[in-house]
Short mmCIF file of C-alpha atoms in Angstrom, two decimals:
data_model
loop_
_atom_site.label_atom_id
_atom_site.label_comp_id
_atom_site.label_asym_id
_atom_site.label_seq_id
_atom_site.Cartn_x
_atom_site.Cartn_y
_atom_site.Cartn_z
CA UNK A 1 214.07 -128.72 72.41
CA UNK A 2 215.91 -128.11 75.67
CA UNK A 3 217.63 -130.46 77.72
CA UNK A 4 218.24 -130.67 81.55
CA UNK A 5 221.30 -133.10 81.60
CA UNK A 6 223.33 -133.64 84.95
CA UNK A 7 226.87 -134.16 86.25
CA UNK A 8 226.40 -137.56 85.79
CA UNK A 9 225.30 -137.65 82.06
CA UNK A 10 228.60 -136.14 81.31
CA UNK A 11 230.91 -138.54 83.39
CA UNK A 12 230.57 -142.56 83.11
CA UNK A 13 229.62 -142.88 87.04
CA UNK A 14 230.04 -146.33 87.95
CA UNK A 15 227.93 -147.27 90.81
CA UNK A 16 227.90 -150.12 93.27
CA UNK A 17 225.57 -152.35 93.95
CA UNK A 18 223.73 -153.56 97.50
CA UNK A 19 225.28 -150.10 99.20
CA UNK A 20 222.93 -148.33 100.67
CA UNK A 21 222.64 -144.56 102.24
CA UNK A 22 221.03 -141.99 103.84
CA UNK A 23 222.08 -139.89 107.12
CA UNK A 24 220.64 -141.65 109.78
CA UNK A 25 220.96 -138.45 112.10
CA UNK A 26 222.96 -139.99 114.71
CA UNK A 27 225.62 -137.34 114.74
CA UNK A 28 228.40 -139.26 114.83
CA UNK A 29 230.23 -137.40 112.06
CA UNK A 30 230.14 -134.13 113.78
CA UNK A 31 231.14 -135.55 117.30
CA UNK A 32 234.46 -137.95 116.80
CA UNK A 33 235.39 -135.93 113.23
CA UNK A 34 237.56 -132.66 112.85
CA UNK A 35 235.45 -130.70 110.92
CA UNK A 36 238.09 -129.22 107.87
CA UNK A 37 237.09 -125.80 106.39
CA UNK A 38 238.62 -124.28 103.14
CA UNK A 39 239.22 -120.71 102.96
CA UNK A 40 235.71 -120.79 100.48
CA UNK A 41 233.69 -122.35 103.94
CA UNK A 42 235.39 -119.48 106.15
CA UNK A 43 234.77 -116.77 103.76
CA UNK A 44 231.06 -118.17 103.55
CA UNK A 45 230.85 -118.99 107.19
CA UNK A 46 231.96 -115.61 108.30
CA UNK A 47 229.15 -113.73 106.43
CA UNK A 48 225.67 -115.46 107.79
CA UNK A 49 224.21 -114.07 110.73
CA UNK A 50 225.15 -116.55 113.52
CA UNK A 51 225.23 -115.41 117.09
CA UNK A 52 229.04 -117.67 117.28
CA UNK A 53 230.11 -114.58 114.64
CA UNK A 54 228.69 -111.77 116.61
CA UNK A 55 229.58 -112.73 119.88
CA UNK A 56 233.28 -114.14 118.82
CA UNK A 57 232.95 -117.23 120.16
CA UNK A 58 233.35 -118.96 116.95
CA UNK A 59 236.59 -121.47 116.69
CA UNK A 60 238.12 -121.91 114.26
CA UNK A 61 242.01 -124.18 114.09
CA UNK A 62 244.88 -124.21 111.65
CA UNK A 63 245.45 -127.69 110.52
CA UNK A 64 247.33 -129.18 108.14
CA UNK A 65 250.93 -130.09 107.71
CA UNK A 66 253.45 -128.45 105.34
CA UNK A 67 253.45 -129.83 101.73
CA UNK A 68 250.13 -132.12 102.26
CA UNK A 69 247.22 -131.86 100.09
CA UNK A 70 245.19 -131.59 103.11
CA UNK A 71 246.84 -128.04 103.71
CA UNK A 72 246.38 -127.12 100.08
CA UNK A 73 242.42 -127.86 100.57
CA UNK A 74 241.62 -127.28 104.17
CA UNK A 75 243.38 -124.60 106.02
CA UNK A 76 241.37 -124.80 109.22
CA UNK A 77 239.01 -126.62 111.14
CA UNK A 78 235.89 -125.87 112.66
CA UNK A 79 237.16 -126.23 117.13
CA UNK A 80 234.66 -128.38 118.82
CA UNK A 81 232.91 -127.64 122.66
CA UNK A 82 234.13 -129.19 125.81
CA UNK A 83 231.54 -131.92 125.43
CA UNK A 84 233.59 -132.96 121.85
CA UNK A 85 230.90 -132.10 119.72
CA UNK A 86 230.81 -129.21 116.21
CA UNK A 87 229.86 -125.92 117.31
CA UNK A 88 226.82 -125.89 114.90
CA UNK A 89 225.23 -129.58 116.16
CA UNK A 90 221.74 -128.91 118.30
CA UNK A 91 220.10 -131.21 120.54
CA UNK A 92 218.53 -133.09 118.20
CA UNK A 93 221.50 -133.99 115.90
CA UNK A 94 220.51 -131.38 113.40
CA UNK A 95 223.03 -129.52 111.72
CA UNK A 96 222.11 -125.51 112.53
CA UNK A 97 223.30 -124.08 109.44
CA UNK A 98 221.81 -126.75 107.16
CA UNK A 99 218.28 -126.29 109.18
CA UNK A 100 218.39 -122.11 108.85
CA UNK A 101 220.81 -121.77 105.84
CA UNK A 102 220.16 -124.73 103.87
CA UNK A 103 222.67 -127.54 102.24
CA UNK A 104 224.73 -124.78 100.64
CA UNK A 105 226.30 -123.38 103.40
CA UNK A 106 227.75 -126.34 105.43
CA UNK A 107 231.44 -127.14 104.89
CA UNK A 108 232.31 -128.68 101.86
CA UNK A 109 233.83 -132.07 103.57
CA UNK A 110 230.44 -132.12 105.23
CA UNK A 111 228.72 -132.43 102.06
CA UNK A 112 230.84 -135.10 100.72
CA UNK A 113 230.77 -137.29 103.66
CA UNK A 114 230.56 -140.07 103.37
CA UNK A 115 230.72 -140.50 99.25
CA UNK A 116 234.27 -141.25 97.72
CA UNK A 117 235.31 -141.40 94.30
CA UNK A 118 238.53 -142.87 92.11
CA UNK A 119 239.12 -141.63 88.73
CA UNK A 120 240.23 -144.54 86.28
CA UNK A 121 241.11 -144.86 82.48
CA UNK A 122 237.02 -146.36 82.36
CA UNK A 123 235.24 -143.77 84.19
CA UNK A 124 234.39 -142.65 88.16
CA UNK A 125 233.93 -145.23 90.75
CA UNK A 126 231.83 -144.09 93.19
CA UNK A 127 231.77 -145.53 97.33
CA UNK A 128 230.95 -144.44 100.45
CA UNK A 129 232.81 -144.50 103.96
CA UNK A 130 232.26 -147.10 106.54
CA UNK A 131 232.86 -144.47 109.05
CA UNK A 132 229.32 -143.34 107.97
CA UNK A 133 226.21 -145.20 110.91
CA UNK A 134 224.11 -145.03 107.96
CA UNK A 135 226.82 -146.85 105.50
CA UNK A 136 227.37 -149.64 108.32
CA UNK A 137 223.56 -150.48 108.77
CA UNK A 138 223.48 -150.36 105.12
CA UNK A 139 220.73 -148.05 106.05
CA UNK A 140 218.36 -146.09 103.15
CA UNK A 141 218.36 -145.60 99.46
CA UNK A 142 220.17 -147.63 97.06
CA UNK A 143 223.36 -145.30 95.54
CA UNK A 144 221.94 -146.95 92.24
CA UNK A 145 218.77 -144.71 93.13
CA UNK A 146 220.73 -141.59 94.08
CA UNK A 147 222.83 -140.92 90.50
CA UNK A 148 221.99 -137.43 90.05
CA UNK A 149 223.03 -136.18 93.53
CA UNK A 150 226.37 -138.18 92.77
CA UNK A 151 227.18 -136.83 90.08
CA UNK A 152 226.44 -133.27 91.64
CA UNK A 153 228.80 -134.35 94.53
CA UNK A 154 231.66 -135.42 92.53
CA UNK A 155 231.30 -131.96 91.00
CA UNK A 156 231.88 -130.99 94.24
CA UNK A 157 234.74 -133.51 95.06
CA UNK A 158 236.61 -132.11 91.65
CA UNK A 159 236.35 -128.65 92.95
CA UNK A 160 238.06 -129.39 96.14
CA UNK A 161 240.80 -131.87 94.77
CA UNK A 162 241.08 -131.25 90.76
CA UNK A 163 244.61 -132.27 90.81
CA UNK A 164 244.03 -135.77 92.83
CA UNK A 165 244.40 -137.87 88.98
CA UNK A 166 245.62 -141.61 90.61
CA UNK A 167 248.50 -142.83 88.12
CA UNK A 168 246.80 -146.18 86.96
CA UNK A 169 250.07 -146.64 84.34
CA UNK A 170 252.02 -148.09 86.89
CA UNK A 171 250.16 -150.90 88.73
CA UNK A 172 251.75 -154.52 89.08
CA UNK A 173 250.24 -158.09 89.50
CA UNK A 174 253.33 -158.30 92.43
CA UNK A 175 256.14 -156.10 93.00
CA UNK A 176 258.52 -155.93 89.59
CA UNK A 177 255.42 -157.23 87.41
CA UNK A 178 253.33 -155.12 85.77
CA UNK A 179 250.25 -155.38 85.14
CA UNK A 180 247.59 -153.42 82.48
CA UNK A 181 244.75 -151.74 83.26
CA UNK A 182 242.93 -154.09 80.60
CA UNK A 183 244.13 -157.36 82.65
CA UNK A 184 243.82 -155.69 85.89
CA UNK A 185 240.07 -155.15 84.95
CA UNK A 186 239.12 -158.96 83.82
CA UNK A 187 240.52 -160.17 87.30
CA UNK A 188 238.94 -157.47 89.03
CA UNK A 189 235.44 -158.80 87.68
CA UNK A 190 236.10 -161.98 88.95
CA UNK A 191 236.92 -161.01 92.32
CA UNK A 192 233.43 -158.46 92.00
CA UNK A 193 231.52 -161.71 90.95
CA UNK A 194 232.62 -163.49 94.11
CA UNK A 195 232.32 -159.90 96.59
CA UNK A 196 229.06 -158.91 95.29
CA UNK A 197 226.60 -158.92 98.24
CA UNK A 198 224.34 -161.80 98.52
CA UNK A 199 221.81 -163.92 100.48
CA UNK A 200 225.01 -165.88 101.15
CA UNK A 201 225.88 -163.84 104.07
CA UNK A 202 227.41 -166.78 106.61
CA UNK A 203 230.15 -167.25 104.42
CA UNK A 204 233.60 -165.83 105.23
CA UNK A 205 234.70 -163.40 103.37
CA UNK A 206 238.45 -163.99 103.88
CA UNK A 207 238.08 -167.19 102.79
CA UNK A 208 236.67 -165.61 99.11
CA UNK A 209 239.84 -163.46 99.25
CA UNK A 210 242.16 -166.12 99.96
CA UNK A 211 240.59 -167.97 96.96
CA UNK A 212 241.20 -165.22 94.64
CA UNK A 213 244.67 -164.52 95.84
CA UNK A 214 245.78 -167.93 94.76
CA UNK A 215 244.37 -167.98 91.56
CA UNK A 216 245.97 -164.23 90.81
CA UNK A 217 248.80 -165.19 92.27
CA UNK A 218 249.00 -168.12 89.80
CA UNK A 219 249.66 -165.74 87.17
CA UNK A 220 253.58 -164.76 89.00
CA UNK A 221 256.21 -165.24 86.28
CA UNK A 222 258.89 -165.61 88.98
CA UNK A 223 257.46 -167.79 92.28
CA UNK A 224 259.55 -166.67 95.61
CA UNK A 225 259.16 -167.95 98.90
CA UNK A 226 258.25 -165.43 101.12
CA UNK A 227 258.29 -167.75 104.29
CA UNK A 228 262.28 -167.53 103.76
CA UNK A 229 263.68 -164.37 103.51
CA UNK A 230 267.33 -163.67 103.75
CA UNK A 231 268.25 -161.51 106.94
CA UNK A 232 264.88 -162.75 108.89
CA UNK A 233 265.70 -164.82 111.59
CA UNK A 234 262.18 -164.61 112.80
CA UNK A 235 260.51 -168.19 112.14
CA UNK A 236 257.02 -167.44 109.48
CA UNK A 237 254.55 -167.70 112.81
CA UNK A 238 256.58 -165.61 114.13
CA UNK A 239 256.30 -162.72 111.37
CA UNK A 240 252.69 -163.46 110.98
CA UNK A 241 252.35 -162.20 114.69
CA UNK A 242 255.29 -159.02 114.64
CA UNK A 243 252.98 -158.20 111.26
CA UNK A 244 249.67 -158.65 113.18
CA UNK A 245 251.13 -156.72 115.78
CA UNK A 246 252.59 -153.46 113.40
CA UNK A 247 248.81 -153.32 111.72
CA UNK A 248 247.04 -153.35 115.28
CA UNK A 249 249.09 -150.34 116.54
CA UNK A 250 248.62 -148.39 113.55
CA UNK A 251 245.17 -149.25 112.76
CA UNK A 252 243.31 -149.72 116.15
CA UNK A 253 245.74 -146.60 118.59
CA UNK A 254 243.97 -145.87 122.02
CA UNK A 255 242.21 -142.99 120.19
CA UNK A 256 241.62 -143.12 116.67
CA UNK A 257 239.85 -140.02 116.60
CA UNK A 258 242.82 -138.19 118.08
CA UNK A 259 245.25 -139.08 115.97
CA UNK A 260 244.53 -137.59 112.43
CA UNK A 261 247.36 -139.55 110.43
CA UNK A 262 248.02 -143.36 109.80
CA UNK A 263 251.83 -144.18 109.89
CA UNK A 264 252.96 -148.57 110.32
CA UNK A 265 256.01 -148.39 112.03
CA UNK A 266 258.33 -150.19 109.81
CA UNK A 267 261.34 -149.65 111.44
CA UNK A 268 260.35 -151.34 114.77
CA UNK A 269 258.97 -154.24 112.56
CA UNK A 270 262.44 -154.75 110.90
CA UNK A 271 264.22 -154.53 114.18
CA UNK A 272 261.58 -157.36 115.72
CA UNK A 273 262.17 -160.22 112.21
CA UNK A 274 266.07 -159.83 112.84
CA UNK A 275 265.94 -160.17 116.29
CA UNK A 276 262.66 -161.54 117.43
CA UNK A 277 260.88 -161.05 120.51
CA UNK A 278 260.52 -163.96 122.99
CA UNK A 279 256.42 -163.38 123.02
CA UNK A 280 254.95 -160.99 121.21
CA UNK A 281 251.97 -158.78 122.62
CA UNK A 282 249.42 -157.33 121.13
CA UNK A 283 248.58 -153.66 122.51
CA UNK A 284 244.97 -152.82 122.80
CA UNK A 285 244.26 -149.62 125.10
CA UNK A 286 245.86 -150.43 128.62
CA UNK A 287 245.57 -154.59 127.70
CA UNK A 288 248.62 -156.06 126.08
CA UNK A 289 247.44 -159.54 124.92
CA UNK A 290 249.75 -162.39 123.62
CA UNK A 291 249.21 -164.66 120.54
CA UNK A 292 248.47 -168.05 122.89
CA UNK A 293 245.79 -166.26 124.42
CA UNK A 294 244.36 -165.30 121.23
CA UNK A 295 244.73 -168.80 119.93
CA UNK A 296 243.23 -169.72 123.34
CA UNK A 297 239.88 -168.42 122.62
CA UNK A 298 237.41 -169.61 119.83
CA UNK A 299 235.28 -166.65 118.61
CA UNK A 300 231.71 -167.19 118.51
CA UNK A 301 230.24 -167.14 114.40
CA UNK A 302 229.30 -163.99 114.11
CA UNK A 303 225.75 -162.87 112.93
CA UNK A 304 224.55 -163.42 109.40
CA UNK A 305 224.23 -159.18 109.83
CA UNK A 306 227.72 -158.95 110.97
CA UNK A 307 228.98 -161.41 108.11
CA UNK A 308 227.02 -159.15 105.40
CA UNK A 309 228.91 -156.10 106.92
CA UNK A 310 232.37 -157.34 106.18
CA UNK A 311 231.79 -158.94 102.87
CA UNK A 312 230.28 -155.30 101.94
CA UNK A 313 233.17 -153.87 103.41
CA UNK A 314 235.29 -156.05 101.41
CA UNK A 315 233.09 -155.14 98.06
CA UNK A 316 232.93 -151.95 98.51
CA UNK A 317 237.20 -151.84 98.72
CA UNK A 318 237.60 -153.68 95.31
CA UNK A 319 234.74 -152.03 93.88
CA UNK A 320 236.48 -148.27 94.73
CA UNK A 321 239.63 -149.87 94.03
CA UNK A 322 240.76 -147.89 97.49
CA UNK A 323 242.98 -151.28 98.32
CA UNK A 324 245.57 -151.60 96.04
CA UNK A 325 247.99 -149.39 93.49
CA UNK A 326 247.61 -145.47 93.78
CA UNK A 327 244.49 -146.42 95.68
CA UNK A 328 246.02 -147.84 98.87
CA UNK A 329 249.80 -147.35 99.39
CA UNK A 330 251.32 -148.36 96.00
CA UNK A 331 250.48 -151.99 96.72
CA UNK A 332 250.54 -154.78 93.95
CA UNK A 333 247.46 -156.24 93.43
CA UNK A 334 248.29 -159.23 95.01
CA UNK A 335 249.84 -157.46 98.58
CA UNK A 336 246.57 -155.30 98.12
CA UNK A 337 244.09 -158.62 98.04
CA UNK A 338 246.04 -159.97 101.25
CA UNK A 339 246.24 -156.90 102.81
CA UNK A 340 242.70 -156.34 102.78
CA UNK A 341 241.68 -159.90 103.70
CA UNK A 342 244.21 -159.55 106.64
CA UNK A 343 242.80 -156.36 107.91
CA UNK A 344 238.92 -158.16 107.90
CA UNK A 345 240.63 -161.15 109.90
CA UNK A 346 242.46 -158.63 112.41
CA UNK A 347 238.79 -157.25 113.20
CA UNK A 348 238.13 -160.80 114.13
CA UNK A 349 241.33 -161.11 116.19
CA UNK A 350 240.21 -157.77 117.77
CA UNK A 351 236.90 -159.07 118.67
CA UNK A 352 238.45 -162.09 120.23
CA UNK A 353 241.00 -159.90 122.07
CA UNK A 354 238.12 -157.75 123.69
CA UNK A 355 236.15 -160.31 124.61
CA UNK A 356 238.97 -162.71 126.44
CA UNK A 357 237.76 -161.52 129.78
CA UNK A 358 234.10 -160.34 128.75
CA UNK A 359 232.20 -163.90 127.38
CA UNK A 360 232.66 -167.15 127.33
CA UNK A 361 234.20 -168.77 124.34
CA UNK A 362 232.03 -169.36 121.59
CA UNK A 363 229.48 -166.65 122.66
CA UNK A 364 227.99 -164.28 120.04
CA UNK A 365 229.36 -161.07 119.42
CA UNK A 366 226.53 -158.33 118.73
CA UNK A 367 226.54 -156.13 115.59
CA UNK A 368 227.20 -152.72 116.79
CA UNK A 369 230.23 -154.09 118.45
CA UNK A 370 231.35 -155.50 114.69
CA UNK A 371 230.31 -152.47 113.71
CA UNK A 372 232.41 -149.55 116.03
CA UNK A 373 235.14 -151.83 114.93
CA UNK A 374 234.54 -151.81 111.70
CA UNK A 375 234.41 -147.84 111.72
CA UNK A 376 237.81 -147.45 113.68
CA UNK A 377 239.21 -149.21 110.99
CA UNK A 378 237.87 -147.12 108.25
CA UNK A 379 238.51 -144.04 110.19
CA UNK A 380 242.48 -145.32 110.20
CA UNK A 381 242.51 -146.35 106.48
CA UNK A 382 240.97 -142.75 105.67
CA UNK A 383 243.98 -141.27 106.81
CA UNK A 384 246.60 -143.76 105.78
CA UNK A 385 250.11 -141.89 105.49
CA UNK A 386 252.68 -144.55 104.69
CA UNK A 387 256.29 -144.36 104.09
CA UNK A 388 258.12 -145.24 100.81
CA UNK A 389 259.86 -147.88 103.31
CA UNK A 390 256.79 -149.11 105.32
CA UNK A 391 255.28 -149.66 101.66
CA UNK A 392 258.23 -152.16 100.59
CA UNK A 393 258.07 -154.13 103.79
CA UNK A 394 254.48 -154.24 103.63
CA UNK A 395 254.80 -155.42 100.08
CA UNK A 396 256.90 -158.01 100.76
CA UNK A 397 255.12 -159.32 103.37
CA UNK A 398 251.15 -159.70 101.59
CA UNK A 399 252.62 -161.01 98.99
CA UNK A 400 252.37 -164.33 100.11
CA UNK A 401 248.91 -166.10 100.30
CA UNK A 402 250.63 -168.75 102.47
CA UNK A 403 251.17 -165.84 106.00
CA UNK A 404 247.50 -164.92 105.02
CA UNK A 405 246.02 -167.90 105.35
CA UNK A 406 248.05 -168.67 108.68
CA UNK A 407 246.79 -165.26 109.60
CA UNK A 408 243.19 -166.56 109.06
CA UNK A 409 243.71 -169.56 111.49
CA UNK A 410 244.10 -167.21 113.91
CA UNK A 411 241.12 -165.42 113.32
CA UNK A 412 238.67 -168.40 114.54
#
C-alpha cells in the first residue's frame, strides 16, 4: 500500500496556537516591501511571456551588502513604479504572475511571507510576521489547520537558507550563566502558559512579562545591581529614558520602509550615561518630545482588540523563540524577556507621543492605529543588524527587571 506523506510528517512542526492567516489582499506587502529575487526567481522570471520582458521595462536592483546572507540568497530586487508599488501588482491587489502563471512562479520571499521558522534541538517552530494585515487582524485559518502547506513552505525556507542552523549550545539564563536547552524549555512553558491567547484580553501583557522576569530572574547565582554601574553617572531614570530614547530611533526612523537594516546606536548611548543630557527628547518624525510630556499624558486603555494584538505579539515572540539567544541578538533569556516587554511598552509610549496634540487624555486609541505601529515595529525587528558592542550594552541594560518595570510606569 502506498503512502502520500508530506513535509511535515517528516519534520516535528510545532505549531502555535490562536494565530491565524490568510492574505487578506490588501497589498501591503508588495507596496512598502523590497521585493528580493534570487538568481532561481530571475532565471524563472526572465522566461514567461510578460510584456515588462519584451518591452524592457522590467527593473530589476542589486541589493545586498558584502558578506551578508542576504547577498548569498537574494542578489536583486524586483524596482518598484513611481507610485511605490511591485511592478506585477494590478488594480485589484492581485498579484499578475500568480493570477496568469500560478503560485510557482512568484518570488520565493513572496511565497514565504509572512511564515517564519527556528530550528531547535526539539523540532521546527513555526510563526508568522506581524508585518502581515492578515497576521495583525488575526484574520483566517488557524496555522493549526494549515500543516501541510507549512511543512511545504519550510521546504521552501530550507532551500533558500540551508545553512541558517541557530547555535542553541550557547544560550544563558543572564550574561556569564548558562543555561540548557532542557531548563530553558520548562521555563519557556511557563511563560507559554501565561502568553497563550485568551478571553483575558484587558490584561497587560507587560505586566505577565514582568512577572515572569522576576521569577527567572530568581534563578541568578550571582545578584548585581544594575541601577549602579561603575562609569554611569547618569541617575537609573535617567538611563531608562537615554535607553527609551536609543530603541525609538532605531526601531520607529522617519521611514521604516526606507531603511532596510536595524542598527541601536550604542556609541551615542554610552556617550549620553557618562555624561548625561540635561532633558532628553524623544525623536519621532519632525516632533522631538521630552519624557515630562510623556509622563504628562495618561493614555486611554486601549481596546480589548488592541490588548489581544500585543499579548499575541508577545506569544507569538516566545513561541518562535525570535526574542532571545541566536534568535534575537545573542540576548540572555532574561535581557530577551525585558527586552521584549520593553519594546510592547515603547508602542504604548509611541501612542501617547502621537497623540499629545491629537486627543484628549484618556481618549481611546483605535486599532489600526495599534496596529501600523505594531507593524513598523516588526518591520524593524525583521531586519535587526546589531553590533557585538550594541549587544553587550543592551545586555546589560534588560537585565534588570527593576528599569523595566520603571519603563512600564511610563507607559500609562
Amino acid at each position: 500500500m502506498l503512502h502520500n506523506f508530506s513535509m511535515a510528517d517528516y519534520i516535528k512542526l510545532h505549531i502555535p496556537e490562536g494565530i491565524n492567516f490568510d492574505c487578506t489582499g490588501c497589498g501591503n506587502c508588495c507596496f512598502s516591501w523590497p521585493v528580493p529575487l534570487t538568481d532561481g526567481d530571475v532565471a524563472k522570471i526572465s522566461t514567461l511571456p510578460l510584456k515588462e520582458i519584451q518591452d524592457g521595462t522590467l527593473q530589476l536592483q542589486s541589493i545586498g551588502k558584502p558578506g551578508t546572507l542576504q547577498e548569498n540568497v537574494f542578489t536583486k530586487a524586483l524596482g518598484k513604479r513611481p507610485d511605490g508599488k511591485c511592478q506585477f501588482l494590478l488594480l485589484d491587489n492581485q498579484c499578475k504572475l500568480h493570477r496568469d502563471y500560478g503560485m510557482e512562479a512568484k518570488p520565493a520571499m513572496c511565497r514565504l511571507f509572512p511564515y517564519t521558522f527556528t530550528e531547535t534541538p526539539t523540532g521546527v517552530y513555526a510563526a508568522a510576521s506581524f508585518a502581515s494585515t492578515g497576521v495583525l487582524f488575526n484574520a483566517g485559518r488557524p496555522l493549526s489547520e494549515q500543516r501541510e502547506h507549512l511543512g511545504q513552505t519550510y521546504k521552501l525556507f530550507k532551500s533558500l537558507f540551508p545553512d541558517l542552523i541557530p547555535d542553541w549550545k550557547s544560550i544563558q539564563l543572564i550574561d556569564g550563566q548558562p543555561l540548557s536547552y532542557d531548563s530553558y524549555e520548562l521555563i519557556e512553558s511557563e511563560i507559554l502558559s501565561v502568553l497563550k491567547p485568551s478571553v483575558d484580553s484587558h490584561r497587560r501583557v507587560e505586566k505577565s512579562l514582568i512577572s515572569i522576569s522576576q521569577k527567572v530572574s530568581s534563578q541568578v547565582l550571582v545578584p548585581r545591581d544594575f541601577d549602579h554601574i561603575a562609569g554611569i553617572e547618569a541617575k537609573p531614570k535617567v538611563v531608562d529614558q537615554l535607553l527609551l530614547k536609543g530603541l525609538c530611533d532605531a526601531y520607529f526612523p522617519p521611514d521604516v520602509y526606507q531603511d532596510n537594516v536595524c542598527t541601536f546606536d550604542s556609541a551615542a548611548l554610552a556617550r549620553a550615561l557618562v555624561m548625561p543630557p540635561n532633558k532628553v527628547l524623544l525623536s519621532l518624525g519632525s516632533k522631538q518630545i521630552s519624557f515630562g510630556e510623556i509622563v504628562g499624558y495618561r493614555l486611554g486603555p486601549l481596546s480589548s482588540e488592541s490588548e489581544a494584538l500585543l499579548l499575541r505579539f508577545a506569544y507569538l515572540k516566545v513561541f518562535s523563540k525570535l526574542y532571545f539567544g541566536p534568535g534575537f541578538a545573542g540576548l540572555s533569556l532574561v535581557s530577551g524577556i525585558n527586552h521584549l516587554s520593553t519594546i510592547i511598552a515603547l508602542v504604548r509610549i509611541i501612542l501617547k507621543a502621537e497623540n499629545l496634540e491629537k486627543k484628549p487624555r484618556g481618549e481611546t486609541i483605535s486599532f489600526d492605529v495599534v496596529a501600523e505601529i505594531v507593524r513598523k515595529l516588526e518591520r524593524r525587528l525583521t531586519v535587526v543588524n546589531f553590533s557585538k558592542e550594541a549587544k553587550m550594552v543592551l545586555e546589560v541594560l534588560f537585565a534588570s527587571s527593576k528599569r523595566v518595570e520603571r519603563i512600564f510606569s511610563l507607559s500609562d
